[in-house]
PDB file of C-alpha atoms in Angstrom:
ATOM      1  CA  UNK O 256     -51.392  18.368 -22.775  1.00 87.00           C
ATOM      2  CA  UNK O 257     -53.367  21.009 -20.711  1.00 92.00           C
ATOM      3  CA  UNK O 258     -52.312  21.480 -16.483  1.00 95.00           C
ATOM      4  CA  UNK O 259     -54.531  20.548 -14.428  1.00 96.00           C
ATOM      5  CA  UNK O 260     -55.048  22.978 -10.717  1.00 97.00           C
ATOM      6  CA  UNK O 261     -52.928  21.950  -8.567  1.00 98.00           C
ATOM      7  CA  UNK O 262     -50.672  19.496 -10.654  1.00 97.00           C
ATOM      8  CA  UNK O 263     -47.488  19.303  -8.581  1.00 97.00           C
ATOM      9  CA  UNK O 264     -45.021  19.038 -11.464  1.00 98.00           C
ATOM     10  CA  UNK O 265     -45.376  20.901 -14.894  1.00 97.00           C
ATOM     11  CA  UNK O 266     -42.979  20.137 -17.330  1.00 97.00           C
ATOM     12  CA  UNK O 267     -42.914  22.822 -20.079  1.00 96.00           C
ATOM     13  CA  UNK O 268     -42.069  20.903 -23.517  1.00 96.00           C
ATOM     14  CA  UNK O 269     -45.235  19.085 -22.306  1.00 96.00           C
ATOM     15  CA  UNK O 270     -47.554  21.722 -22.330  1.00 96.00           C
ATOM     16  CA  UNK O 271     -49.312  22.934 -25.760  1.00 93.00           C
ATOM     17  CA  UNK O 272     -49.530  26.386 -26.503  1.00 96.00           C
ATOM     18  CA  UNK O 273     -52.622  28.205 -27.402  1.00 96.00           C
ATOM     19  CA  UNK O 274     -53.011  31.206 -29.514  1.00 97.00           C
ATOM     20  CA  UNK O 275     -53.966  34.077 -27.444  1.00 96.00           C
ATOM     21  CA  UNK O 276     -54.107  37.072 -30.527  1.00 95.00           C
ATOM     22  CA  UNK O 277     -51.993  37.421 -33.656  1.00 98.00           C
ATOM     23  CA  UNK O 278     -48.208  36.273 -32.938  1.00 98.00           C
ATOM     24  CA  UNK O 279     -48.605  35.223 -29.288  1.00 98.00           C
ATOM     25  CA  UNK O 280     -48.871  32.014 -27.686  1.00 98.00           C
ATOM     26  CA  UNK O 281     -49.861  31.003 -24.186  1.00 98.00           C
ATOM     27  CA  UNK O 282     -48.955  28.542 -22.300  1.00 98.00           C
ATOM     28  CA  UNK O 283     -50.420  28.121 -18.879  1.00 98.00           C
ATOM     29  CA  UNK O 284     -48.204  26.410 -16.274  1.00 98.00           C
ATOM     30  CA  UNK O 285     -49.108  25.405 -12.743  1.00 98.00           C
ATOM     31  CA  UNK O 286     -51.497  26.953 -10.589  1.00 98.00           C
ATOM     32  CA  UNK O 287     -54.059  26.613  -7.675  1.00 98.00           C
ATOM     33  CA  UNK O 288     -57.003  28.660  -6.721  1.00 97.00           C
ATOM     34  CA  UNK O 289     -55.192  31.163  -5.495  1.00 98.00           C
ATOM     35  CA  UNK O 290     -52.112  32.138  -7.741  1.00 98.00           C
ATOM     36  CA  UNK O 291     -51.169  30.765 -11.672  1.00 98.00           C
ATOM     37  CA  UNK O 292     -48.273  31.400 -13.692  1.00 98.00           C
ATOM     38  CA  UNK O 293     -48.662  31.496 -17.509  1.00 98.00           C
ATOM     39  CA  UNK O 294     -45.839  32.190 -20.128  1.00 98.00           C
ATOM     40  CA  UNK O 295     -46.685  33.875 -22.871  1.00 98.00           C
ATOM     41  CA  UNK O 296     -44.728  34.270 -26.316  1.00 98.00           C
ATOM     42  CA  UNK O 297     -44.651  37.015 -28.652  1.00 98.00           C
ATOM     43  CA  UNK O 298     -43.467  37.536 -31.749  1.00 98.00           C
ATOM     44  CA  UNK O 299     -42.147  40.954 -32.967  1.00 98.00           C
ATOM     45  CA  UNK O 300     -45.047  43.216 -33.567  1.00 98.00           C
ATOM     46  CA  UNK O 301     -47.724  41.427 -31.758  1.00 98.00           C
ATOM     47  CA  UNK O 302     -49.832  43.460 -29.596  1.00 98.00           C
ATOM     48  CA  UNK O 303     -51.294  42.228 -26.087  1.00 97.00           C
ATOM     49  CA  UNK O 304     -54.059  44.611 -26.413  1.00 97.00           C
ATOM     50  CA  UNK O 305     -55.180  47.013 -23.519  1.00 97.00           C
ATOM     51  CA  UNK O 306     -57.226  45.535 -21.066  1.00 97.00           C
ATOM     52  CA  UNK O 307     -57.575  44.836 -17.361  1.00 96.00           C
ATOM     53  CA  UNK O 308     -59.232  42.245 -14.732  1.00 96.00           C
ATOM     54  CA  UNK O 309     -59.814  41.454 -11.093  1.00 96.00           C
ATOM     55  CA  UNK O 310     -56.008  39.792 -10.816  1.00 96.00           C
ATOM     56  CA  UNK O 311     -53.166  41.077  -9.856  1.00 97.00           C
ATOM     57  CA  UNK O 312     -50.295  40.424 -11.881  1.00 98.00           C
ATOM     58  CA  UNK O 313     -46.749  40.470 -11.782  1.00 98.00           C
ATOM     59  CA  UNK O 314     -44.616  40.070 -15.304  1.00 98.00           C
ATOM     60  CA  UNK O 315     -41.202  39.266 -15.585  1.00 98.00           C
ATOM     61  CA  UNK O 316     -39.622  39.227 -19.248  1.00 98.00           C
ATOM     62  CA  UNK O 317     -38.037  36.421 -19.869  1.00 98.00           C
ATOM     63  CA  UNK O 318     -36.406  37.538 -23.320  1.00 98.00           C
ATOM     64  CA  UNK O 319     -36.995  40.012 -25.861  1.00 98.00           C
ATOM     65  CA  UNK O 320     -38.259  43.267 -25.177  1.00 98.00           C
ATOM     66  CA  UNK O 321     -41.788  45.327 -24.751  1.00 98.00           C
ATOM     67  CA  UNK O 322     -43.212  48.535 -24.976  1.00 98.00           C
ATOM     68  CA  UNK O 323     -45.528  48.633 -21.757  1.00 98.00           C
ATOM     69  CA  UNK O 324     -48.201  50.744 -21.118  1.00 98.00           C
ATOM     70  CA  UNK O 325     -49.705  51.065 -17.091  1.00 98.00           C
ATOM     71  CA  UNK O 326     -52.283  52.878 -16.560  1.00 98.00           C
ATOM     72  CA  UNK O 327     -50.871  56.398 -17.575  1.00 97.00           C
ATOM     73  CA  UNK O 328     -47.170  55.274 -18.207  1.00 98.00           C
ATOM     74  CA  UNK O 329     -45.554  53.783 -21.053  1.00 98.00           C
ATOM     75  CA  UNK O 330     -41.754  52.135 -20.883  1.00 98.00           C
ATOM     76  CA  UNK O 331     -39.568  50.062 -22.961  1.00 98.00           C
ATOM     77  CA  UNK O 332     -38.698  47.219 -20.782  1.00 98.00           C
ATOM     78  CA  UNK O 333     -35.900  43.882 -21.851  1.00 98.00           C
ATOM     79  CA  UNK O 334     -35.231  40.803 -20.148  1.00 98.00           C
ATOM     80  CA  UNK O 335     -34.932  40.869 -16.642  1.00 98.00           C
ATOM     81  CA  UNK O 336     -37.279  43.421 -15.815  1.00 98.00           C
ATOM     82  CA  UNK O 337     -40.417  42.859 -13.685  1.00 98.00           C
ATOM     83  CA  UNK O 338     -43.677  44.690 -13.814  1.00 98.00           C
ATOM     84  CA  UNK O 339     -46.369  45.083 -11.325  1.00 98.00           C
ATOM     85  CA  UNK O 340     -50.187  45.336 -12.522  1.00 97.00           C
ATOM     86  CA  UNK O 341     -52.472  45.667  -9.725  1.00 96.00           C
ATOM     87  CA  UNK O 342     -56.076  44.344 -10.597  1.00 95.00           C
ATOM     88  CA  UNK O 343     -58.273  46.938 -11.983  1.00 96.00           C
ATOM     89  CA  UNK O 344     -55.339  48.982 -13.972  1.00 97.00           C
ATOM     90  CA  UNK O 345     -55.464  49.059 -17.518  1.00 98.00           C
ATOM     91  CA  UNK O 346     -52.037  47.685 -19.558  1.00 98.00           C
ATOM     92  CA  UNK O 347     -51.244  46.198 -22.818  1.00 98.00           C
ATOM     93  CA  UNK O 348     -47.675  46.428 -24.345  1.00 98.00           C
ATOM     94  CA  UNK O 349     -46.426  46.014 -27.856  1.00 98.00           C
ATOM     95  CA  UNK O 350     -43.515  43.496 -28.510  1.00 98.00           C
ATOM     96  CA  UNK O 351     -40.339  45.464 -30.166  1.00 98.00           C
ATOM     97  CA  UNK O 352     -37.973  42.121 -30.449  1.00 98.00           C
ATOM     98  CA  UNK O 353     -39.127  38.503 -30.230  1.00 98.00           C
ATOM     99  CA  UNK O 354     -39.778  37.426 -27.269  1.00 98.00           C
ATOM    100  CA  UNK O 355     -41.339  35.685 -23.726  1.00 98.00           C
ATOM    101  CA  UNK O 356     -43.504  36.952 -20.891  1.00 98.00           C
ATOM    102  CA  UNK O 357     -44.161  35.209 -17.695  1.00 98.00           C
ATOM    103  CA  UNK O 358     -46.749  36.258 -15.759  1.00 98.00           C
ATOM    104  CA  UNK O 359     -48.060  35.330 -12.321  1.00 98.00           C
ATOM    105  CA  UNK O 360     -51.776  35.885 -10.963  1.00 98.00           C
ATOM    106  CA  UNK O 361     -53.126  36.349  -7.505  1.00 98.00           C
ATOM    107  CA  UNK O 362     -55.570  34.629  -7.569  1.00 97.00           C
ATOM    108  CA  UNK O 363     -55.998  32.511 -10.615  1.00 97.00           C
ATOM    109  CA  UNK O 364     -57.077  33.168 -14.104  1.00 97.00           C
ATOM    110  CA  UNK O 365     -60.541  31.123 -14.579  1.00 95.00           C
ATOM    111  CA  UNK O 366     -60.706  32.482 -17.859  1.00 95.00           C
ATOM    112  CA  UNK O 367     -57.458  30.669 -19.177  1.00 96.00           C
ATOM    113  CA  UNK O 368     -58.626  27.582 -17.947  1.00 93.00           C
ATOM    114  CA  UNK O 369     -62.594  26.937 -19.382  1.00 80.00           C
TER     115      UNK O 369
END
């Protein structure tokens, strides 16, 4: 099942994954038009690839852990952490250890959704 903007409840075993590059799924969770929070799981090695967009976008790791790059700076970061991408910045990390992002966009991603 895919969310629908601004579905109330969003029950997570419900939602299918899609592949979003080699070893990482995404699954996108609820959302409006102005904010969406997506989880997105990596396995070890997989690269989200350096890139940036008109969001800006929070991460928290859930598990596992991440080389990050930001702009100019690169740090290992585990679960627990939070990183803030404002929109325009170029980032990308590489996953050391298995693992699950969750990220949340001001305002939404239309791109996730078409």
């Amino acid at each position: 099942m895919k969310t629908e903007k601004n579905q109330r409840w969003v029950f997570n075993q419900d939602i299918e994954g899609e592949k979003a590059g080699d070893g990482v799924v995404r699954k996108v969770l609820a959302y409006c038009d102005g904010m969406m929070c997506v989880e997105n799981h990596f396995e070890q090695g997989a690269i989200g690839k350096m890139h940036n967009h008109p969001h800006t976008q929070i991460t928290y790791v859930a598990s596992g852990a991440f080389e990050f790059t930001i702009g100019d700076e690169v740090k290992t970061v585990k679960a627990g952490d939070t990183l803030l991408k404002q929109d325009g910045v170029m980032h990308g990390c590489v996953c050391l250890e298995k693992g699950i992002l969750v990220d949340i966009f001001t305002p939404m991603r239309e791109d996730f959704i078409s």
